[in-house]
Short mmCIF file of C-alpha atoms and ligand atoms in Angstrom, two decimals:
data_model
loop_
_atom_site.label_atom_id
_atom_site.label_comp_id
_atom_site.label_asym_id
_atom_site.label_seq_id
_atom_site.Cartn_x
_atom_site.Cartn_y
_atom_site.Cartn_z
CA MET C 1 0.37 56.83 31.19
CA LYS C 2 -2.40 54.54 32.31
CA ASN C 3 -2.56 53.06 28.79
CA LYS C 4 1.16 52.33 28.85
CA PHE C 5 0.78 50.65 32.25
CA GLU C 6 -2.14 48.54 30.95
CA LEU C 7 -0.06 47.58 27.90
CA PHE C 8 2.83 46.58 30.19
CA LYS C 9 0.48 44.48 32.36
CA TRP C 10 -1.03 42.85 29.23
CA SER C 11 2.44 42.08 27.80
CA LEU C 12 3.54 40.56 31.10
CA CYS C 13 0.37 38.49 31.22
CA CYS C 14 0.97 37.20 27.64
CA LEU C 15 4.56 36.37 28.49
CA PHE C 16 3.55 34.33 31.54
CA THR C 17 0.75 32.59 29.61
CA LEU C 18 3.22 31.66 26.85
CA TRP C 19 5.80 30.56 29.42
CA GLY C 20 3.16 28.46 31.19
CA THR C 21 2.13 26.75 27.92
CA ILE C 22 5.71 25.93 27.01
CA SER C 23 6.49 24.66 30.53
CA LEU C 24 3.40 22.48 30.52
CA HIS C 25 4.40 21.02 27.15
CA ALA C 26 8.01 20.50 28.20
CA ALA C 27 6.99 19.02 31.54
CA GLY C 28 4.38 16.71 29.97
CA LYS C 29 4.49 13.34 31.62
CA ASP C 30 4.05 9.87 30.24
CA THR C 31 0.74 8.21 31.12
CA THR C 32 0.82 4.61 32.27
CA PHE C 33 -2.21 2.36 32.33
CA VAL C 34 -3.22 -1.30 32.42
CA ALA C 35 -5.30 -2.67 29.54
CA THR C 36 -6.99 -6.00 30.09
CA THR C 37 -9.89 -5.57 27.62
CA ASN C 38 -10.65 -4.02 24.24
CA PRO C 39 -10.48 -1.13 23.49
CA ILE C 40 -7.11 -0.69 25.15
CA VAL C 41 -7.32 3.11 25.65
CA LYS C 42 -10.51 4.37 27.25
CA TYR C 43 -9.55 7.89 28.42
CA LYS C 44 -9.22 9.43 24.93
CA TYR C 45 -10.03 8.58 21.33
CA LEU C 46 -7.33 7.19 19.05
CA GLY C 47 -7.69 5.88 15.49
CA ASP C 48 -5.67 4.59 12.51
CA PRO C 49 -3.20 2.50 14.54
CA ALA C 50 0.14 1.46 13.07
CA ALA C 51 2.51 -0.77 15.01
CA MET C 52 6.22 -1.53 15.20
CA VAL C 53 8.20 -3.98 17.32
CA HIS C 54 11.65 -2.77 18.35
CA ASP C 55 13.98 -4.16 21.03
CA GLY C 56 11.27 -6.28 22.66
CA THR C 57 8.76 -3.43 22.86
CA LEU C 58 5.58 -3.02 20.84
CA TYR C 59 4.94 0.57 19.78
CA ILE C 60 1.58 1.80 18.51
CA TYR C 61 1.36 5.08 16.60
CA ALA C 62 -2.15 6.49 16.28
CA GLY C 63 -4.03 9.60 15.28
CA HIS C 64 -5.74 11.53 18.07
CA ASP C 65 -9.49 11.86 17.42
CA GLU C 66 -10.27 15.20 19.03
CA ALA C 67 -13.67 15.94 17.43
CA PRO C 68 -16.12 16.78 20.22
CA ALA C 69 -19.50 15.01 20.04
CA PRO C 70 -21.66 15.38 18.07
CA GLN C 71 -19.26 16.70 15.38
CA GLN C 72 -19.48 14.46 12.33
CA PHE C 73 -16.07 15.00 10.82
CA TYR C 74 -12.47 14.40 11.78
CA LEU C 75 -10.63 16.79 14.07
CA MET C 76 -7.11 15.39 14.16
CA ASN C 77 -4.13 17.61 14.94
CA GLU C 78 -1.57 15.15 16.28
CA TRP C 79 -0.36 11.56 16.51
CA CYS C 80 0.23 9.79 19.80
CA ILE C 81 2.65 7.00 20.77
CA LEU C 82 1.85 4.01 22.99
CA SER C 83 4.30 1.32 24.06
CA THR C 84 4.09 -1.98 25.90
CA LYS C 85 6.33 -4.93 26.69
CA ASP C 86 3.53 -7.36 27.62
CA LEU C 87 0.30 -6.12 25.91
CA LYS C 88 -1.09 -5.35 29.37
CA HIS C 89 0.98 -2.56 30.90
CA PHE C 90 1.03 0.39 28.52
CA THR C 91 2.69 3.79 28.42
CA GLU C 92 1.30 6.68 26.43
CA HIS C 93 4.32 8.87 25.80
CA ALA C 94 4.09 12.59 26.49
CA TYR C 95 5.57 13.46 23.11
CA THR C 96 3.14 13.91 20.23
CA LEU C 97 3.93 14.67 16.60
CA LYS C 98 1.75 17.46 15.24
CA ALA C 99 0.58 17.89 11.65
CA THR C 100 1.86 21.46 11.81
CA ASP C 101 5.35 20.20 12.74
CA PHE C 102 5.54 19.89 8.95
CA LYS C 103 5.81 23.58 8.03
CA TRP C 104 4.39 22.97 4.55
CA ALA C 105 1.27 21.26 5.97
CA LYS C 106 -2.04 22.85 6.90
CA GLY C 107 -3.24 20.18 9.34
CA ASP C 108 -5.14 16.86 9.44
CA ALA C 109 -3.09 14.21 11.22
CA TRP C 110 -4.45 11.26 9.25
CA ALA C 111 -3.04 7.73 9.06
CA SER C 112 0.67 7.07 9.52
CA GLN C 113 3.31 4.40 10.08
CA VAL C 114 6.79 4.23 11.66
CA ILE C 115 9.70 2.01 10.58
CA GLU C 116 13.31 1.70 11.76
CA ARG C 117 16.34 1.76 9.48
CA ASN C 118 20.01 2.02 10.49
CA GLY C 119 19.13 3.14 14.02
CA LYS C 120 16.78 5.92 12.90
CA PHE C 121 13.00 5.91 13.05
CA TYR C 122 10.99 7.23 10.10
CA TRP C 123 7.40 8.32 10.62
CA TYR C 124 5.38 8.51 7.38
CA VAL C 125 2.24 10.59 7.80
CA THR C 126 -0.80 11.84 5.91
CA VAL C 127 -1.46 15.59 6.14
CA GLU C 128 -3.32 18.30 4.23
CA HIS C 129 -0.84 20.28 2.13
CA ALA C 130 -0.83 24.05 2.58
CA THR C 131 -0.18 24.93 -1.06
CA VAL C 132 -0.76 21.82 -3.21
CA PRO C 133 -4.51 21.15 -2.91
CA GLY C 134 -5.25 17.79 -1.34
CA LYS C 135 -3.69 15.29 0.99
CA SER C 136 0.00 14.52 0.92
CA ILE C 137 2.55 12.27 2.60
CA GLY C 138 5.41 13.58 4.71
CA VAL C 139 8.16 11.83 6.65
CA ALA C 140 9.67 12.73 10.01
CA VAL C 141 12.79 11.20 11.56
CA ALA C 142 14.00 10.57 15.11
CA ASP C 143 16.80 8.80 16.96
CA SER C 144 14.28 7.11 19.25
CA PRO C 145 10.96 5.33 18.59
CA VAL C 146 9.29 7.80 20.97
CA GLY C 147 10.75 10.93 19.42
CA PRO C 148 11.21 13.77 19.28
CA PHE C 149 10.68 13.61 15.52
CA ARG C 150 11.55 16.34 13.01
CA ASP C 151 10.51 16.83 9.40
CA ALA C 152 13.11 14.78 7.47
CA ARG C 153 12.79 16.64 4.14
CA GLY C 154 11.25 20.05 4.72
CA SER C 155 8.79 19.18 1.95
CA ALA C 156 6.21 16.52 1.14
CA LEU C 157 7.40 13.13 -0.12
CA ILE C 158 4.15 12.62 -2.07
CA THR C 159 1.76 15.35 -3.20
CA ASN C 160 -1.68 14.96 -4.71
CA ASP C 161 -0.54 16.24 -8.11
CA MET C 162 1.98 13.37 -8.45
CA THR C 163 -0.79 10.80 -9.02
CA THR C 164 -3.41 12.52 -11.17
CA ALA C 165 -3.24 9.76 -13.82
CA TYR C 166 -5.26 7.35 -11.72
CA THR C 167 -7.97 9.32 -9.89
CA SER C 168 -9.19 12.89 -9.76
CA ILE C 169 -9.90 12.95 -6.03
CA ALA C 170 -7.89 15.15 -3.66
CA TRP C 171 -7.53 12.48 -0.97
CA ASP C 172 -6.06 9.57 -2.93
CA ASP C 173 -2.54 10.13 -1.54
CA ILE C 174 -3.18 9.03 2.03
CA ASP C 175 -2.42 6.13 4.38
CA PRO C 176 1.28 5.36 3.89
CA THR C 177 2.60 1.92 4.79
CA VAL C 178 6.29 1.21 4.52
CA PHE C 179 8.22 -2.03 4.20
CA ILE C 180 11.87 -3.08 3.90
CA ASP C 181 12.31 -6.32 1.97
CA ASP C 182 14.87 -9.00 2.83
CA ASP C 183 17.26 -7.61 0.20
CA GLY C 184 17.21 -4.19 1.88
CA GLN C 185 15.01 -2.46 -0.72
CA ALA C 186 12.40 -0.24 0.94
CA TYR C 187 8.94 0.39 -0.49
CA LEU C 188 6.17 2.87 0.22
CA PHE C 189 2.57 1.80 -0.43
CA TRP C 190 -0.38 4.16 -0.02
CA GLY C 191 -3.64 5.35 -1.50
CA ASN C 192 -7.39 5.84 -1.32
CA THR C 193 -9.52 4.40 -4.17
CA GLN C 194 -6.31 3.47 -5.98
CA CYS C 195 -3.45 1.65 -4.23
CA TYR C 196 0.02 2.91 -5.25
CA TYR C 197 3.57 1.85 -4.51
CA ALA C 198 7.08 3.09 -5.17
CA LYS C 199 10.62 2.21 -4.17
CA LEU C 200 12.34 4.31 -1.52
CA LYS C 201 16.05 5.13 -1.53
CA GLU C 202 18.13 3.82 1.35
CA ASN C 203 17.88 7.26 2.96
CA MET C 204 14.13 6.52 3.31
CA ILE C 205 13.15 10.09 2.42
CA GLU C 206 13.22 10.02 -1.40
CA LEU C 207 11.47 7.92 -4.02
CA ASP C 208 13.72 5.67 -6.07
CA GLY C 209 11.61 5.09 -9.17
CA PRO C 210 8.18 5.61 -10.66
CA ILE C 211 4.87 5.49 -8.78
CA MET C 212 3.01 2.37 -9.85
CA PRO C 213 -0.67 1.47 -9.43
CA ILE C 214 -1.71 -1.90 -7.95
CA PRO C 215 -4.95 -3.45 -9.19
CA LEU C 216 -6.91 -4.71 -6.17
CA PRO C 217 -10.60 -5.62 -6.07
CA ARG C 218 -12.80 -3.85 -3.51
CA TYR C 219 -9.94 -1.56 -2.48
CA THR C 220 -10.75 1.59 -0.52
CA GLU C 221 -7.71 2.65 1.57
CA ALA C 222 -5.45 1.81 4.53
CA PRO C 223 -2.94 -0.59 2.92
CA TRP C 224 -0.64 -2.53 5.26
CA ILE C 225 2.30 -4.54 3.91
CA HIS C 226 3.85 -7.41 5.82
CA LYS C 227 5.66 -10.67 5.16
CA HIS C 228 5.16 -14.03 6.86
CA GLY C 229 7.20 -17.02 5.75
CA ASP C 230 7.60 -16.79 1.98
CA TRP C 231 4.37 -14.82 1.47
CA TYR C 232 3.86 -11.09 1.09
CA TYR C 233 0.53 -9.79 2.37
CA LEU C 234 -1.23 -6.61 1.33
CA SER C 235 -4.21 -5.99 3.60
CA PHE C 236 -6.52 -3.02 3.16
CA ALA C 237 -9.80 -1.38 4.10
CA SER C 238 -12.48 -2.46 1.63
CA GLU C 239 -15.63 -0.73 0.37
CA PHE C 240 -17.56 1.57 2.74
CA PRO C 241 -18.36 1.18 5.58
CA GLU C 242 -15.07 -0.65 5.68
CA LYS C 243 -14.24 -4.28 6.20
CA THR C 244 -10.61 -5.40 6.06
CA CYS C 245 -9.63 -7.58 3.09
CA TYR C 246 -6.28 -8.93 1.95
CA ALA C 247 -4.24 -10.20 -0.98
CA MET C 248 -1.15 -12.41 -1.13
CA SER C 249 1.85 -12.61 -3.44
CA ARG C 250 5.18 -14.41 -3.74
CA SER C 251 6.76 -11.08 -4.70
CA ILE C 252 6.55 -7.56 -3.32
CA ASN C 253 5.94 -6.49 -6.92
CA GLY C 254 2.92 -8.77 -7.27
CA PRO C 255 0.82 -10.01 -8.91
CA TRP C 256 -1.43 -9.83 -5.84
CA GLU C 257 -4.06 -12.53 -5.47
CA TYR C 258 -7.19 -11.33 -3.68
CA LYS C 259 -7.99 -13.59 -0.71
CA GLY C 260 -11.22 -12.11 0.61
CA ILE C 261 -12.39 -10.65 3.89
CA LEU C 262 -10.01 -10.69 6.84
CA ASN C 263 -12.14 -8.74 9.30
CA GLU C 264 -15.77 -7.72 9.57
CA LEU C 265 -17.03 -4.16 10.08
CA ALA C 266 -15.67 -3.08 13.46
CA GLY C 267 -18.50 -1.95 15.70
CA ASN C 268 -19.69 1.62 15.39
CA SER C 269 -16.87 2.74 13.07
CA ASN C 270 -17.34 3.36 9.35
CA THR C 271 -13.58 3.22 8.67
CA ASN C 272 -10.87 0.82 9.62
CA HIS C 273 -7.10 0.74 9.65
CA GLN C 274 -5.16 -2.40 10.54
CA ALA C 275 -1.63 -3.15 11.62
CA ILE C 276 -0.40 -6.76 11.50
CA ILE C 277 2.68 -7.63 13.55
CA ASP C 278 4.43 -10.52 15.27
CA PHE C 279 5.26 -9.97 18.93
CA GLN C 280 6.71 -12.45 21.40
CA GLY C 281 5.95 -15.45 19.20
CA ARG C 282 2.36 -14.60 18.27
CA SER C 283 0.71 -12.59 15.52
CA TYR C 284 -1.65 -9.71 16.27
CA PHE C 285 -4.24 -7.63 14.44
CA ILE C 286 -4.40 -4.06 15.71
CA TYR C 287 -7.34 -1.94 14.52
CA HIS C 288 -9.93 0.57 15.69
CA ASN C 289 -13.62 0.50 16.46
CA GLY C 290 -16.18 2.91 17.91
CA ALA C 291 -16.86 0.94 21.09
CA ILE C 292 -16.70 3.81 23.59
CA ASN C 293 -18.08 6.42 21.23
CA PRO C 294 -21.22 8.01 22.73
CA ASP C 295 -22.86 8.46 19.33
CA GLY C 296 -22.71 6.43 16.14
CA CYS C 297 -20.05 7.75 13.79
CA GLY C 298 -16.47 7.18 12.79
CA PHE C 299 -14.83 10.21 14.31
CA ARG C 300 -14.23 9.09 17.90
CA ARG C 301 -12.42 5.79 17.56
CA SER C 302 -10.62 3.39 19.89
CA ILE C 303 -7.74 0.95 19.40
CA CYS C 304 -8.21 -2.79 19.86
CA ILE C 305 -5.81 -5.73 19.69
CA ASP C 306 -6.86 -9.27 18.76
CA ARG C 307 -5.04 -12.40 17.69
CA LEU C 308 -4.24 -13.18 14.05
CA GLU C 309 -3.61 -16.77 12.94
CA TYR C 310 -2.34 -18.26 9.69
CA ASN C 311 -3.54 -21.43 8.03
CA PRO C 312 -0.93 -24.00 6.91
CA ASP C 313 -1.28 -22.76 3.29
CA GLY C 314 -0.39 -19.21 4.34
CA THR C 315 -3.89 -17.76 4.17
CA ILE C 316 -5.08 -15.89 7.25
CA LYS C 317 -7.97 -17.05 9.44
CA ARG C 318 -10.75 -14.52 9.70
CA ILE C 319 -10.21 -12.25 12.70
CA GLN C 320 -12.38 -12.81 15.72
CA MET C 321 -12.92 -9.42 17.31
CA THR C 322 -13.26 -9.61 21.09
CA THR C 323 -14.02 -7.36 24.02
CA GLU C 324 -11.81 -9.57 26.19
CA GLY C 325 -8.64 -8.62 24.31
CA VAL C 326 -5.47 -10.71 24.21
CA VAL C 327 -4.34 -10.67 27.84
CA LYS C 328 -5.24 -13.67 30.02
CA1 CA Q 401 -3.41 12.26 -6.31
#
């Protein structure tokens, strides 16, 4: 009898604990803060920023670096969303997308990017696949830039075994960047060691043609595609530890002309991941460094925003990283 009573008490306790966890999650509140210097977020670690401008708001999507010091490898379970209308007053939204929100994924919320099409928001992410060894790319969809997002396919868009012709590593299918050209054709670029690209169908969740390799000197990972004027730009993390380099082309299909270093090693971080966007009439370079990391490594990173400027011939001036940031 006593055992039954203990079991009842234990069950009740579990029920309340579960209820408490769900309530806390559901009742999660947005966090607002003012950022007047770099890094912009100082109360947690965020890396691999991607950015999107929609309806006058800048959104930043970033992986949450959760590895406790002195752990020397990534612990990343979720992606976080920041927004701002003036680059000074920020909101971190309560909603987070988790790697395990993709039922076919094992974990590892690595680099990602969000894009809007026809009123829906598509979040392309890197995760570790549960059954196909290696990293893979999934896509989630939402009706709002701040979610909630749901797995758009129920399966990976790219798996490691789809690109074995070019490298034998298990982490070459990472770091998606997505772009919709002026004619409406969407493209997915991605890759570590080898940069790949493929067309996407208008539904944004299926490939629309073969996967093609892009020859790029000094390429490591973190491609970012953008267009400015008549030029296409393919920027990327180069060598290791990583600087940011870039290439230019008159066509999204290349050929890409290597243009050299865009940004130096970012303090105390062995990786980098850039987003390049225009916002309120200026261009910005959004990246991460290890500025508030208590020990030297690349696993507790912080997001920074600095100006990006073009030369009259379309080339990009080398980035000047600052601690002051972009807000006067
Ligand atoms: Ca592969």
